[in-house]
Amino acid sequence: MTEITDLAALRRAMAENAERPEGPARNARAEQLLTAAEGLNVPLAVIEALGHQLSVYNYSSEKDKMFVPFARLLRLWDERPGDFDAYETHSLHWVFKWMSAGMLDQPHIPLASIEKWLGEMERRYRLAGYSERAVRGAEFSVAAHIGDLARAERAYAAWLAADRDEMADCHACELYGQGLWQVERGRDAAALTAWRPVLEGEFGCAHEPHSVLAASLVPLLRLGRAEEARAHHLRGLRLVRPMESMRAAYAEHVEFCALSGNEARGLELLAERPAYFTDTGHPRSRLDFLAVVTLLTDRLTELGLGDEPVPGPAGRAWTARDLAAHARTEALALAERFDARNGTSYVGDRTRARMARRPLVDRLPLGVRTPRPAPAAPSAATSPAPAAETSLPALLAEAHRLADTLRPEAVDAWAAVARAAGDGELAPADRALIADHEAMSRGPEGAELFERAAELYAAAGDPGEALAARARGAYFRALRGEPDTALARVTGLSEEVRALYAAEATGVRQTASVLMSRARILMHRARTGAGPARDAEAAVREVPALVEGHGTPDEGDARLVARVAESWGMLAELAGAAGDGAGAAELLRRAVAEYVRAGVPWCAVEYEVQVAALAEEAGDREEAERALRAALEHGGPYVEPAGQVQLRLRIAELTAERGDVVAAAEHALQATHWADQAGESGTSGAWARQRLGGYLLRQGRCAEAAEVLESALADLTAGTHGDGAVVQARWWLGDCLEELGEHRAAAEQRLLAADIARHWPEQRDHATLAHLAADSLGSAGLVAEADRAYARAGELWRALGDTRLLVRSLRARAWLALREDSGTAEAEGLMAEAVEVCEEALEDAADSRALSGLTRELAQTHRQFGDLLAQAGGPGGVHFERAITLFGSLGPAGLHDRTAAELAAAELATELGHPEEAATRARVVLAAYENADETDETVRTRRAEAARLLGTAG
């Protein structure tokens, strides 16, 4: 520890400690600093050290410790108020409010003591000449806490009516409290209206909008504004995560997860904060946390996950069921202590109500990796008997309905019939349908089972359906590698069914089924090169010719319409293979229309996807997007999760290409959800999150984007996703973090991306990332590291022949050098090198565009050279003159830059005691804008600055 020898050293040490993360280490350092202050024999040093200690206690999990330093401060004030300077006098009165809230949060402090303290606070504020606003706000907090709603309403009104003065909480904190009261009174919409200025950034402080974002989550869900709730969760969690003192707000994020189908993410949050289970310094926030833990673990138990391991208090292993019981007991015991102190049941009632909340949405995708916990497999003792309560006739009716309408559930329905019937009596036709559907469910391995179905169809007196079943078996044989056998079989079956049809011994549906199996086999042979496409085409055309030769199929006969639709799909495939993309697309659209007419739109999904692919090949992005959206709509619940991912991602890319990043983000978000559902979180899910992060960044939603991109990077790998995807994700994340003011973290991401890009043949990305990393390092105050990064970027720009960016890297290094105590000479040297490089490039400029760009860059360099010399105390006038001349040579395009340089030179002239020169330059600026557009903000700003300088000089 650096020795504290005077008040200045103490203040530096306290300022340094204030910047450390909240927690016991910072608190311990504050205690050490108080000891050091006591050794200085300077009363103000002790007062400031006590104030610092009180502050760090208040913003930590050890809030209960702040009463001791405050009591000592108050005693010092009462004994020797003259030892307090103006700042410490203000601070002492300011923290009266902390004491009021702090007492309320400690159930061992009697209510009478709190009421007495309110009176003392009111008296001291009156003596100091402060408004009643802070006092009435404190009274409101007490009344609301104990459930005295009438008193709370009176105090609330008095709080808002009193004048705001220097003791009033900041606007953001006041609005937070006002919104909480609206929520408490059941007025969610009013709360969000009150919070809007905080949420939109009009007001803020060290702990806002952190608390407001957390408090808004449940009200937003209740109001059906789930998308806003998701955004507030991602943005707000990022703010509260590093702040130990915000346990109550953190609990609200866990609660949001429990109420939005994100139980797995709730568990992740519990695992991040194990100390929150046991920290006892702030009982009220511990009660909030334990109530929410109970809510989450009860929900998991309800989902059948009661025996699953979950994070909990250290020292033992926990299951969800065990933790729920523990947290409930602890929470209710704490609530009882508060109620015993308050003389009401209000805290306990609210706690029980909170623990009993029900989910507000089934599943709200967040964009981060949050796979939903799968319910545990039921034990044999608890497994329900399959369909035991459904009668066999009802099962049969449902199975027939599903089969006749080509529902995908038909296979399971016939399996349920088989289980229910067992060995009992069942009509041969129904037995045939059972065997038929079981064979279909087995794929190529079910080929032989179709023979059993055929025998049963024959026994049921349906020879045509028997032939159709055998034909299906032949097709499955082709799929498993027996194309010749399959063709021979289906050829014979086709002849038989035609004879039956001619003799009116079977119908169109059965005949079409056999012909379709033959067409499928010939198509399969054509795809594999085992047969000519012309044979396949001829076979396919037989199907619609047969069906449509007897009039348009009735919409009620879905199977016949579907046969025609499939035929158009096959012909489309043949057209595409022959190079007729337009013809293929038209046939596919025809197939889609038939499936929709048949009432089975989910069968059209594959064809819409093919239409989209053909449209993209033809450059018709609009048609591609339409087709993919139609695929989603047609597929409905029958699109498998993996298919949802692919469709959503492609739609996202197309919508982003046309500039609708809001819609693109929504589709990418849905893709992340479906990837988790498909068990592809680490593969397609990571890719979807990467895209989502980029779309959010393009909307300026940097905090949300950062959360999503960090989640993506946990799974993105060069081997699976390509190093380009990894670099892009880190690049975007660096941009987000830079915008959020997390400069060191931004630099880290940019350097990691640059380290990958340095191996690429094309080095522009490497150079750009190195340059961006240098920017971040400089913003983080890491001067030496920033200089090295700029130097590396400069080498790369030089190798790439990019003079403009090389010059910018040199200028940045010059400014960094000036920040060093002895860096003036080096700074001037770097700026001079930038001038030289730019002038050499100007001599070789090949066209007017390059000449204009380099002229502007040289002008900017001279302008900055002048600024640098002026800041260093040297003569910069000649560089300002050169900059003015160069900007002037650019004509109207350089006007604003020229006048800015004139004003900078005028400022320098004023500082050097040359008012005439300053006035002359100011007049030049005013003349330059004599007939300029008055609505141009730059024009107005330049004129005002010139007038000010003219007034100063005159």
mmCIF file with all atom_site columns, N, CA, C and O in Angstrom, residues 296-332:
data_model
loop_
_atom_site.group_PDB
_atom_site.id
_atom_site.type_symbol
_atom_site.label_atom_id
_atom_site.label_alt_id
_atom_site.label_comp_id
_atom_site.label_asym_id
_atom_site.label_entity_id
_atom_site.label_seq_id
_atom_site.pdbx_PDB_ins_code
_atom_site.Cartn_x
_atom_site.Cartn_y
_atom_site.Cartn_z
_atom_site.occupancy
_atom_site.B_iso_or_equiv
_atom_site.pdbx_formal_charge
_atom_site.auth_seq_id
_atom_site.auth_comp_id
_atom_site.auth_asym_id
_atom_site.auth_atom_id
_atom_site.pdbx_PDB_model_num
ATOM 1   N N  . LEU A 1 296 ? -38.349 -19.667 -9.445  1.00 0.00 ? 296 LEU A N  1
ATOM 2   C CA . LEU A 1 296 ? -37.669 -20.369 -10.533 1.00 0.00 ? 296 LEU A CA 1
ATOM 3   C C  . LEU A 1 296 ? -37.601 -21.873 -10.281 1.00 0.00 ? 296 LEU A C  1
ATOM 4   O O  . LEU A 1 296 ? -37.917 -22.681 -11.165 1.00 0.00 ? 296 LEU A O  1
ATOM 5   N N  . THR A 1 297 ? -37.206 -22.261 -9.076  1.00 0.00 ? 297 THR A N  1
ATOM 6   C CA . THR A 1 297 ? -37.027 -23.698 -8.813  1.00 0.00 ? 297 THR A CA 1
ATOM 7   C C  . THR A 1 297 ? -38.367 -24.419 -8.689  1.00 0.00 ? 297 THR A C  1
ATOM 8   O O  . THR A 1 297 ? -38.468 -25.599 -9.037  1.00 0.00 ? 297 THR A O  1
ATOM 9   N N  . ASP A 1 298 ? -39.399 -23.734 -8.217  1.00 0.00 ? 298 ASP A N  1
ATOM 10  C CA . ASP A 1 298 ? -40.744 -24.321 -8.257  1.00 0.00 ? 298 ASP A CA 1
ATOM 11  C C  . ASP A 1 298 ? -41.166 -24.571 -9.700  1.00 0.00 ? 298 ASP A C  1
ATOM 12  O O  . ASP A 1 298 ? -41.782 -25.594 -10.017 1.00 0.00 ? 298 ASP A O  1
ATOM 13  N N  . ARG A 1 299 ? -40.851 -23.629 -10.564 1.00 0.00 ? 299 ARG A N  1
ATOM 14  C CA . ARG A 1 299 ? -41.198 -23.778 -11.980 1.00 0.00 ? 299 ARG A CA 1
ATOM 15  C C  . ARG A 1 299 ? -40.474 -24.981 -12.583 1.00 0.00 ? 299 ARG A C  1
ATOM 16  O O  . ARG A 1 299 ? -41.057 -25.771 -13.330 1.00 0.00 ? 299 ARG A O  1
ATOM 17  N N  . LEU A 1 300 ? -39.204 -25.142 -12.257 1.00 0.00 ? 300 LEU A N  1
ATOM 18  C CA . LEU A 1 300 ? -38.452 -26.292 -12.766 1.00 0.00 ? 300 LEU A CA 1
ATOM 19  C C  . LEU A 1 300 ? -39.049 -27.600 -12.259 1.00 0.00 ? 300 LEU A C  1
ATOM 20  O O  . LEU A 1 300 ? -39.161 -28.587 -13.007 1.00 0.00 ? 300 LEU A O  1
ATOM 21  N N  . THR A 1 301 ? -39.426 -27.628 -10.990 1.00 0.00 ? 301 THR A N  1
ATOM 22  C CA . THR A 1 301 ? -40.042 -28.829 -10.425 1.00 0.00 ? 301 THR A CA 1
ATOM 23  C C  . THR A 1 301 ? -41.345 -29.135 -11.141 1.00 0.00 ? 301 THR A C  1
ATOM 24  O O  . THR A 1 301 ? -41.640 -30.297 -11.460 1.00 0.00 ? 301 THR A O  1
ATOM 25  N N  . GLU A 1 302 ? -42.111 -28.111 -11.434 1.00 0.00 ? 302 GLU A N  1
ATOM 26  C CA . GLU A 1 302 ? -43.376 -28.277 -12.150 1.00 0.00 ? 302 GLU A CA 1
ATOM 27  C C  . GLU A 1 302 ? -43.150 -28.853 -13.548 1.00 0.00 ? 302 GLU A C  1
ATOM 28  O O  . GLU A 1 302 ? -43.978 -29.609 -14.062 1.00 0.00 ? 302 GLU A O  1
ATOM 29  N N  . LEU A 1 303 ? -42.027 -28.516 -14.153 1.00 0.00 ? 303 LEU A N  1
ATOM 30  C CA . LEU A 1 303 ? -41.702 -29.019 -15.496 1.00 0.00 ? 303 LEU A CA 1
ATOM 31  C C  . LEU A 1 303 ? -41.136 -30.439 -15.468 1.00 0.00 ? 303 LEU A C  1
ATOM 32  O O  . LEU A 1 303 ? -40.735 -30.968 -16.503 1.00 0.00 ? 303 LEU A O  1
ATOM 33  N N  . GLY A 1 304 ? -41.086 -31.049 -14.284 1.00 0.00 ? 304 GLY A N  1
ATOM 34  C CA . GLY A 1 304 ? -40.551 -32.401 -14.183 1.00 0.00 ? 304 GLY A CA 1
ATOM 35  C C  . GLY A 1 304 ? -39.067 -32.457 -13.975 1.00 0.00 ? 304 GLY A C  1
ATOM 36  O O  . GLY A 1 304 ? -38.435 -33.499 -14.190 1.00 0.00 ? 304 GLY A O  1
ATOM 37  N N  . LEU A 1 305 ? -38.476 -31.335 -13.547 1.00 0.00 ? 305 LEU A N  1
ATOM 38  C CA . LEU A 1 305 ? -37.020 -31.257 -13.388 1.00 0.00 ? 305 LEU A CA 1
ATOM 39  C C  . LEU A 1 305 ? -36.614 -31.087 -11.927 1.00 0.00 ? 305 LEU A C  1
ATOM 40  O O  . LEU A 1 305 ? -35.543 -30.574 -11.630 1.00 0.00 ? 305 LEU A O  1
ATOM 41  N N  . GLY A 1 306 ? -37.468 -31.528 -11.031 1.00 0.00 ? 306 GLY A N  1
ATOM 42  C CA . GLY A 1 306 ? -37.201 -31.344 -9.609  1.00 0.00 ? 306 GLY A CA 1
ATOM 43  C C  . GLY A 1 306 ? -35.940 -32.024 -9.119  1.00 0.00 ? 306 GLY A C  1
ATOM 44  O O  . GLY A 1 306 ? -35.320 -31.565 -8.147  1.00 0.00 ? 306 GLY A O  1
ATOM 45  N N  . ASP A 1 307 ? -35.527 -33.095 -9.769  1.00 0.00 ? 307 ASP A N  1
ATOM 46  C CA . ASP A 1 307 ? -34.339 -33.826 -9.321  1.00 0.00 ? 307 ASP A CA 1
ATOM 47  C C  . ASP A 1 307 ? -33.078 -33.420 -10.065 1.00 0.00 ? 307 ASP A C  1
ATOM 48  O O  . ASP A 1 307 ? -32.007 -34.002 -9.843  1.00 0.00 ? 307 ASP A O  1
ATOM 49  N N  . GLU A 1 308 ? -33.194 -32.421 -10.940 1.00 0.00 ? 308 GLU A N  1
ATOM 50  C CA . GLU A 1 308 ? -32.024 -31.965 -11.693 1.00 0.00 ? 308 GLU A CA 1
ATOM 51  C C  . GLU A 1 308 ? -31.126 -31.093 -10.806 1.00 0.00 ? 308 GLU A C  1
ATOM 52  O O  . GLU A 1 308 ? -31.614 -30.337 -9.962  1.00 0.00 ? 308 GLU A O  1
ATOM 53  N N  . PRO A 1 309 ? -29.800 -31.187 -10.968 1.00 0.00 ? 309 PRO A N  1
ATOM 54  C CA . PRO A 1 309 ? -28.892 -30.345 -10.164 1.00 0.00 ? 309 PRO A CA 1
ATOM 55  C C  . PRO A 1 309 ? -29.005 -28.881 -10.561 1.00 0.00 ? 309 PRO A C  1
ATOM 56  O O  . PRO A 1 309 ? -29.162 -28.551 -11.742 1.00 0.00 ? 309 PRO A O  1
ATOM 57  N N  . VAL A 1 310 ? -28.944 -28.009 -9.564  1.00 0.00 ? 310 VAL A N  1
ATOM 58  C CA . VAL A 1 310 ? -29.015 -26.567 -9.805  1.00 0.00 ? 310 VAL A CA 1
ATOM 59  C C  . VAL A 1 310 ? -27.990 -25.872 -8.929  1.00 0.00 ? 310 VAL A C  1
ATOM 60  O O  . VAL A 1 310 ? -27.566 -26.415 -7.907  1.00 0.00 ? 310 VAL A O  1
ATOM 61  N N  . PRO A 1 311 ? -27.570 -24.652 -9.304  1.00 0.00 ? 311 PRO A N  1
ATOM 62  C CA . PRO A 1 311 ? -26.636 -23.903 -8.448  1.00 0.00 ? 311 PRO A CA 1
ATOM 63  C C  . PRO A 1 311 ? -27.361 -23.387 -7.216  1.00 0.00 ? 311 PRO A C  1
ATOM 64  O O  . PRO A 1 311 ? -28.532 -22.999 -7.280  1.00 0.00 ? 311 PRO A O  1
ATOM 65  N N  . GLY A 1 312 ? -26.669 -23.407 -6.083  1.00 0.00 ? 312 GLY A N  1
ATOM 66  C CA . GLY A 1 312 ? -27.257 -22.942 -4.836  1.00 0.00 ? 312 GLY A CA 1
ATOM 67  C C  . GLY A 1 312 ? -26.179 -22.505 -3.873  1.00 0.00 ? 312 GLY A C  1
ATOM 68  O O  . GLY A 1 312 ? -25.006 -22.345 -4.253  1.00 0.00 ? 312 GLY A O  1
ATOM 69  N N  . PRO A 1 313 ? -26.537 -22.318 -2.609  1.00 0.00 ? 313 PRO A N  1
ATOM 70  C CA . PRO A 1 313 ? -25.536 -21.914 -1.615  1.00 0.00 ? 313 PRO A CA 1
ATOM 71  C C  . PRO A 1 313 ? -24.381 -22.911 -1.554  1.00 0.00 ? 313 PRO A C  1
ATOM 72  O O  . PRO A 1 313 ? -24.584 -24.131 -1.685  1.00 0.00 ? 313 PRO A O  1
ATOM 73  N N  . ALA A 1 314 ? -23.183 -22.388 -1.364  1.00 0.00 ? 314 ALA A N  1
ATOM 74  C CA . ALA A 1 314 ? -21.991 -23.236 -1.344  1.00 0.00 ? 314 ALA A CA 1
ATOM 75  C C  . ALA A 1 314 ? -22.047 -24.222 -0.178  1.00 0.00 ? 314 ALA A C  1
ATOM 76  O O  . ALA A 1 314 ? -22.683 -23.965 0.846   1.00 0.00 ? 314 ALA A O  1
ATOM 77  N N  . GLY A 1 315 ? -21.385 -25.347 -0.375  1.00 0.00 ? 315 GLY A N  1
ATOM 78  C CA . GLY A 1 315 ? -21.263 -26.301 0.721   1.00 0.00 ? 315 GLY A CA 1
ATOM 79  C C  . GLY A 1 315 ? -21.997 -27.605 0.516   1.00 0.00 ? 315 GLY A C  1
ATOM 80  O O  . GLY A 1 315 ? -21.781 -28.563 1.255   1.00 0.00 ? 315 GLY A O  1
ATOM 81  N N  . ARG A 1 316 ? -22.868 -27.671 -0.479  1.00 0.00 ? 316 ARG A N  1
ATOM 82  C CA . ARG A 1 316 ? -23.586 -28.911 -0.743  1.00 0.00 ? 316 ARG A CA 1
ATOM 83  C C  . ARG A 1 316 ? -24.125 -28.885 -2.167  1.00 0.00 ? 316 ARG A C  1
ATOM 84  O O  . ARG A 1 316 ? -24.170 -27.851 -2.825  1.00 0.00 ? 316 ARG A O  1
ATOM 85  N N  . ALA A 1 317 ? -24.519 -30.067 -2.637  1.00 0.00 ? 317 ALA A N  1
ATOM 86  C CA . ALA A 1 317 ? -25.145 -30.186 -3.948  1.00 0.00 ? 317 ALA A CA 1
ATOM 87  C C  . ALA A 1 317 ? -26.652 -29.971 -3.791  1.00 0.00 ? 317 ALA A C  1
ATOM 88  O O  . ALA A 1 317 ? -27.248 -30.418 -2.815  1.00 0.00 ? 317 ALA A O  1
ATOM 89  N N  . TRP A 1 318 ? -27.240 -29.298 -4.771  1.00 0.00 ? 318 TRP A N  1
ATOM 90  C CA . TRP A 1 318 ? -28.659 -28.971 -4.703  1.00 0.00 ? 318 TRP A CA 1
ATOM 91  C C  . TRP A 1 318 ? -29.403 -29.512 -5.913  1.00 0.00 ? 318 TRP A C  1
ATOM 92  O O  . TRP A 1 318 ? -28.895 -29.473 -7.037  1.00 0.00 ? 318 TRP A O  1
ATOM 93  N N  . THR A 1 319 ? -30.616 -30.002 -5.667  1.00 0.00 ? 319 THR A N  1
ATOM 94  C CA . THR A 1 319 ? -31.551 -30.252 -6.757  1.00 0.00 ? 319 THR A CA 1
ATOM 95  C C  . THR A 1 319 ? -32.548 -29.101 -6.776  1.00 0.00 ? 319 THR A C  1
ATOM 96  O O  . THR A 1 319 ? -32.665 -28.340 -5.805  1.00 0.00 ? 319 THR A O  1
ATOM 97  N N  . ALA A 1 320 ? -33.289 -28.984 -7.865  1.00 0.00 ? 320 ALA A N  1
ATOM 98  C CA . ALA A 1 320 ? -34.276 -27.905 -7.951  1.00 0.00 ? 320 ALA A CA 1
ATOM 99  C C  . ALA A 1 320 ? -35.290 -28.008 -6.820  1.00 0.00 ? 320 ALA A C  1
ATOM 100 O O  . ALA A 1 320 ? -35.664 -26.998 -6.207  1.00 0.00 ? 320 ALA A O  1
ATOM 101 N N  . ARG A 1 321 ? -35.723 -29.222 -6.525  1.00 0.00 ? 321 ARG A N  1
ATOM 102 C CA . ARG A 1 321 ? -36.737 -29.407 -5.464  1.00 0.00 ? 321 ARG A CA 1
ATOM 103 C C  . ARG A 1 321 ? -36.170 -29.014 -4.096  1.00 0.00 ? 321 ARG A C  1
ATOM 104 O O  . ARG A 1 321 ? -36.829 -28.334 -3.310  1.00 0.00 ? 321 ARG A O  1
ATOM 105 N N  . ASP A 1 322 ? -34.929 -29.422 -3.825  1.00 0.00 ? 322 ASP A N  1
ATOM 106 C CA . ASP A 1 322 ? -34.312 -29.089 -2.535  1.00 0.00 ? 322 ASP A CA 1
ATOM 107 C C  . ASP A 1 322 ? -34.114 -27.583 -2.389  1.00 0.00 ? 322 ASP A C  1
ATOM 108 O O  . ASP A 1 322 ? -34.381 -27.001 -1.335  1.00 0.00 ? 322 ASP A O  1
ATOM 109 N N  . LEU A 1 323 ? -33.637 -26.952 -3.469  1.00 0.00 ? 323 LEU A N  1
ATOM 110 C CA . LEU A 1 323 ? -33.381 -25.518 -3.395  1.00 0.00 ? 323 LEU A CA 1
ATOM 111 C C  . LEU A 1 323 ? -34.684 -24.741 -3.242  1.00 0.00 ? 323 LEU A C  1
ATOM 112 O O  . LEU A 1 323 ? -34.734 -23.732 -2.525  1.00 0.00 ? 323 LEU A O  1
ATOM 113 N N  . ALA A 1 324 ? -35.739 -25.221 -3.896  1.00 0.00 ? 324 ALA A N  1
ATOM 114 C CA . ALA A 1 324 ? -37.033 -24.553 -3.761  1.00 0.00 ? 324 ALA A CA 1
ATOM 115 C C  . ALA A 1 324 ? -37.487 -24.556 -2.301  1.00 0.00 ? 324 ALA A C  1
ATOM 116 O O  . ALA A 1 324 ? -37.936 -23.527 -1.777  1.00 0.00 ? 324 ALA A O  1
ATOM 117 N N  . ALA A 1 325 ? -37.364 -25.708 -1.647  1.00 0.00 ? 325 ALA A N  1
ATOM 118 C CA . ALA A 1 325 ? -37.789 -25.807 -0.242  1.00 0.00 ? 325 ALA A CA 1
ATOM 119 C C  . ALA A 1 325 ? -36.917 -24.916 0.647   1.00 0.00 ? 325 ALA A C  1
ATOM 120 O O  . ALA A 1 325 ? -37.419 -24.210 1.526   1.00 0.00 ? 325 ALA A O  1
ATOM 121 N N  . HIS A 1 326 ? -35.606 -24.943 0.409   1.00 0.00 ? 326 HIS A N  1
ATOM 122 C CA . HIS A 1 326 ? -34.674 -24.131 1.215   1.00 0.00 ? 326 HIS A CA 1
ATOM 123 C C  . HIS A 1 326 ? -34.952 -22.640 1.029   1.00 0.00 ? 326 HIS A C  1
ATOM 124 O O  . HIS A 1 326 ? -35.055 -21.886 2.005   1.00 0.00 ? 326 HIS A O  1
ATOM 125 N N  . ALA A 1 327 ? -35.050 -22.203 -0.236  1.00 0.00 ? 327 ALA A N  1
ATOM 126 C CA . ALA A 1 327 ? -35.247 -20.781 -0.505  1.00 0.00 ? 327 ALA A CA 1
ATOM 127 C C  . ALA A 1 327 ? -36.589 -20.300 0.048   1.00 0.00 ? 327 ALA A C  1
ATOM 128 O O  . ALA A 1 327 ? -36.684 -19.184 0.584   1.00 0.00 ? 327 ALA A O  1
ATOM 129 N N  . ARG A 1 328 ? -37.613 -21.148 -0.067  1.00 0.00 ? 328 ARG A N  1
ATOM 130 C CA . ARG A 1 328 ? -38.926 -20.768 0.458   1.00 0.00 ? 328 ARG A CA 1
ATOM 131 C C  . ARG A 1 328 ? -38.861 -20.556 1.973   1.00 0.00 ? 328 ARG A C  1
ATOM 132 O O  . ARG A 1 328 ? -39.369 -19.564 2.516   1.00 0.00 ? 328 ARG A O  1
ATOM 133 N N  . THR A 1 329 ? -38.226 -21.494 2.654   1.00 0.00 ? 329 THR A N  1
ATOM 134 C CA . THR A 1 329 ? -38.120 -21.396 4.114   1.00 0.00 ? 329 THR A CA 1
ATOM 135 C C  . THR A 1 329 ? -37.370 -20.138 4.526   1.00 0.00 ? 329 THR A C  1
ATOM 136 O O  . THR A 1 329 ? -37.796 -19.392 5.420   1.00 0.00 ? 329 THR A O  1
ATOM 137 N N  . GLU A 1 330 ? -36.232 -19.881 3.858   1.00 0.00 ? 330 GLU A N  1
ATOM 138 C CA . GLU A 1 330 ? -35.422 -18.711 4.192   1.00 0.00 ? 330 GLU A CA 1
ATOM 139 C C  . GLU A 1 330 ? -36.171 -17.409 3.884   1.00 0.00 ? 330 GLU A C  1
ATOM 140 O O  . GLU A 1 330 ? -36.133 -16.455 4.672   1.00 0.00 ? 330 GLU A O  1
ATOM 141 N N  . ALA A 1 331 ? -36.840 -17.382 2.737   1.00 0.00 ? 331 ALA A N  1
ATOM 142 C CA . ALA A 1 331 ? -37.553 -16.168 2.349   1.00 0.00 ? 331 ALA A CA 1
ATOM 143 C C  . ALA A 1 331 ? -38.688 -15.864 3.318   1.00 0.00 ? 331 ALA A C  1
ATOM 144 O O  . ALA A 1 331 ? -38.859 -14.715 3.761   1.00 0.00 ? 331 ALA A O  1
ATOM 145 N N  . LEU A 1 332 ? -39.474 -16.875 3.653   1.00 0.00 ? 332 LEU A N  1
ATOM 146 C CA . LEU A 1 332 ? -40.606 -16.637 4.550   1.00 0.00 ? 332 LEU A CA 1
ATOM 147 C C  . LEU A 1 332 ? -40.140 -16.264 5.955   1.00 0.00 ? 332 LEU A C  1
ATOM 148 O O  . LEU A 1 332 ? -40.785 -15.459 6.639   1.00 0.00 ? 332 LEU A O  1
#
